[in-house]
Amino acid sequence: MEHIPILGVAGWSGSGKTTLIEALLPELRRRGLRTAVIKHDGHDFAVDQWGKDSWRFTQAGADITAIFSDTHAVILENRPLRPAEVAGRMTGVDLILVEGCKDEDWPKLLVCREESHEPPAVPLSDCAAVVTDGIQLRGVPCFLPGDIAGLADFICSGQWRTAGCEGKSPMFGQNNGKAANAKL
């Protein structure tokens, strides 16, 4: 079974998690990495459109409905899944970024703003690094929100990997060869 490294992106609502991931994705792609993103939604969301065939299949009781075209595919699981189960279904990528799911047991980037007077969304001991606009923290690498290249360097270096993950997936790019020297 393929082990794909997972790096969480945690922070309070409005802290800039989505903006950070959106800026980081093109930089990781430029470096030859194929990246998947999992987004936790605290609300019920709808992918199916009322009255369409896929919606009708779901309404009729399908546990899984798949829709695909020449350019896209969606597999809709009509049942609850744990975040690790969602990640386990992903293949063909070098890295999975997860927005939210701050209580999961994987390394995290903490995104926080100086103007927020709330405590960090996750304990610093769970953080591989912190992305912040000015808060100075000791004992954990810190990046400014605009330092996308520096953050990508950190991610590609593999320094964020926990001891329990070492050795399971030795390098990025095993499948495409583009980033074979970037260790995880």
Coordinates of C-alpha atoms in Angstrom, one line a residue:
M1 CA 0.0 0.0 0.0
E2 CA 1.3 3.4 -0.9
H3 CA 2.0 5.8 2.0
I4 CA 1.4 9.4 1.1
P5 CA 2.6 11.9 3.6
I6 CA -0.1 14.1 5.2
L7 CA 0.4 17.6 6.5
G8 CA -2.4 19.4 8.2
V9 CA -3.1 23.1 8.0
A10 CA -4.8 24.2 11.2
G11 CA -6.0 27.5 12.6
W12 CA -9.1 29.3 13.6
S13 CA -11.7 30.4 11.0
G14 CA -10.5 33.5 9.2
S15 CA -6.8 32.8 10.0
G16 CA -5.8 32.3 6.3
K17 CA -5.7 28.5 5.9
T18 CA -7.4 28.5 2.5
T19 CA -5.4 31.4 1.3
L20 CA -2.1 29.8 2.4
I21 CA -3.0 26.5 0.7
E22 CA -4.1 28.3 -2.5
A23 CA -0.7 30.1 -2.6
L24 CA 1.3 27.0 -1.8
L25 CA -0.2 24.7 -4.4
P26 CA 1.3 26.4 -7.5
E27 CA 4.7 26.5 -5.8
L28 CA 4.6 22.8 -5.0
R29 CA 3.5 22.0 -8.5
R30 CA 6.3 24.2 -9.9
R31 CA 8.7 21.9 -7.9
G32 CA 7.2 18.8 -9.5
L33 CA 5.0 17.7 -6.6
R34 CA 1.5 16.4 -7.1
T35 CA -0.6 17.5 -4.2
A36 CA -4.1 16.6 -3.0
V37 CA -6.1 18.7 -0.6
I38 CA -8.7 17.5 1.8
K39 CA -11.0 20.2 3.3
H40 CA -13.1 19.6 6.4
D41 CA -16.5 21.2 6.2
G42 CA -18.3 21.6 9.5
H43 CA -21.6 22.0 7.8
D44 CA -23.5 19.6 5.6
F45 CA -22.6 20.2 2.0
A46 CA -24.2 19.1 -1.3
V47 CA -22.3 17.9 -4.4
D48 CA -25.3 16.4 -6.2
Q49 CA -27.7 18.7 -7.9
W50 CA -31.4 18.1 -7.2
G51 CA -33.0 16.0 -10.0
K52 CA -29.8 15.0 -11.7
D53 CA -29.1 11.3 -12.3
S54 CA -26.4 11.2 -9.6
W55 CA -28.8 12.8 -7.1
R56 CA -31.5 10.3 -8.0
F57 CA -29.0 7.4 -7.4
T58 CA -28.1 8.8 -4.0
Q59 CA -31.8 9.3 -3.1
A60 CA -32.5 5.7 -4.2
G61 CA -30.0 4.4 -1.7
A62 CA -26.6 4.2 -3.4
D63 CA -23.8 4.0 -0.8
I64 CA -21.3 5.4 -3.4
T65 CA -22.1 7.3 -6.6
A66 CA -19.3 8.1 -9.1
I67 CA -19.6 10.8 -11.8
F68 CA -16.8 11.2 -14.4
S69 CA -16.1 12.9 -17.7
D70 CA -13.0 13.3 -19.9
T71 CA -11.6 16.0 -17.5
H72 CA -13.1 15.3 -14.0
A73 CA -14.2 12.6 -11.6
V74 CA -16.1 12.7 -8.4
I75 CA -16.7 9.7 -6.1
L76 CA -19.4 10.6 -3.7
E77 CA -19.6 8.4 -0.6
N78 CA -23.0 8.7 1.0
R79 CA -21.8 7.8 4.4
P80 CA -19.5 9.4 7.1
L81 CA -15.8 8.8 6.8
R82 CA -13.0 9.6 9.2
P83 CA -10.3 12.0 7.8
A84 CA -7.7 9.2 7.6
E85 CA -10.2 7.1 5.6
V86 CA -10.6 9.9 3.1
A87 CA -6.8 10.3 2.9
G88 CA -6.4 6.6 2.4
R89 CA -8.6 6.7 -0.7
M90 CA -6.2 9.1 -2.4
T91 CA -3.5 7.8 -4.8
G92 CA -1.1 9.1 -7.4
V93 CA 0.0 12.2 -5.4
D94 CA 3.2 13.0 -3.5
L95 CA 1.6 14.9 -0.6
I96 CA -1.8 15.4 1.0
L97 CA -2.6 18.8 2.6
V98 CA -5.6 18.7 5.0
E99 CA -7.4 21.9 5.9
G100 CA -9.1 21.5 9.3
C101 CA -9.2 18.2 11.2
K102 CA -7.0 19.8 13.9
D103 CA -7.5 16.9 16.3
E104 CA -6.0 14.3 13.9
D105 CA -2.7 12.8 14.7
W106 CA -0.5 14.1 11.8
P107 CA 2.0 17.0 11.6
K108 CA 0.4 20.4 11.2
L109 CA 1.2 23.9 10.0
L110 CA -0.5 26.3 12.4
V111 CA -1.8 29.5 10.8
C112 CA -2.4 32.3 13.2
R113 CA -2.6 36.1 13.1
E114 CA -1.1 38.5 15.5
E115 CA -4.4 40.5 15.8
S116 CA -6.2 37.4 17.1
H117 CA -6.2 37.3 20.8
E118 CA -7.2 33.6 20.9
P119 CA -4.9 30.8 22.0
P120 CA -3.4 28.7 19.2
A121 CA -5.9 26.4 17.5
V122 CA -3.6 23.4 18.3
P123 CA -0.8 22.9 20.8
L124 CA 2.6 24.0 19.6
S125 CA 3.8 20.4 20.3
D126 CA 1.6 19.2 17.4
C127 CA 3.0 21.8 15.0
A128 CA 5.7 21.2 12.5
A129 CA 5.8 25.0 11.8
V130 CA 3.8 28.1 12.3
V131 CA 2.7 30.6 9.6
T132 CA 2.1 33.9 11.3
D133 CA 2.2 37.6 10.5
G134 CA 4.3 38.6 13.4
I135 CA 4.0 36.4 16.5
Q136 CA 7.4 35.2 17.6
L137 CA 7.5 31.6 18.9
R138 CA 10.4 29.6 20.1
G139 CA 11.1 26.0 19.3
V140 CA 9.1 25.8 16.1
P141 CA 10.0 27.1 12.6
C142 CA 8.0 30.2 11.8
F143 CA 7.1 31.6 8.3
L144 CA 5.5 34.8 7.2
P145 CA 2.3 34.2 5.2
G146 CA 4.0 35.6 2.1
D147 CA 7.1 33.4 2.4
I148 CA 5.6 30.7 0.1
A149 CA 9.0 29.7 -1.3
G150 CA 10.5 29.3 2.2
L151 CA 7.5 27.2 3.3
A152 CA 7.7 25.1 0.2
D153 CA 11.5 24.6 0.9
F154 CA 10.6 23.4 4.4
I155 CA 7.9 21.0 3.2
C156 CA 10.2 19.6 0.5
S157 CA 13.0 19.1 3.0
G158 CA 10.9 16.7 5.0
Q159 CA 11.8 18.4 8.3
W160 CA 8.2 18.4 9.3
R161 CA 7.9 14.6 9.3
T162 CA 7.5 13.0 12.7
A163 CA 9.7 10.1 13.9
G164 CA 6.8 7.7 13.4
C165 CA 6.6 8.6 9.7
E166 CA 10.3 8.3 8.9
G167 CA 11.2 5.8 6.2
K168 CA 7.7 4.9 5.1
S169 CA 7.9 7.0 1.9
P170 CA 11.5 8.0 1.3
M171 CA 11.2 10.5 -1.5
F172 CA 8.8 12.8 -3.3
G173 CA 8.3 12.1 -6.9
Q174 CA 8.9 8.3 -7.0
N175 CA 6.3 8.0 -9.7
N176 CA 7.1 11.1 -11.8
G177 CA 10.8 11.6 -11.1
K178 CA 10.5 15.4 -11.1
A179 CA 11.2 15.9 -7.5
A180 CA 13.1 12.7 -6.6
N181 CA 15.7 14.6 -4.5
A182 CA 13.2 16.2 -2.2
K183 CA 13.1 14.0 0.8
L184 CA 10.1 13.5 3.0

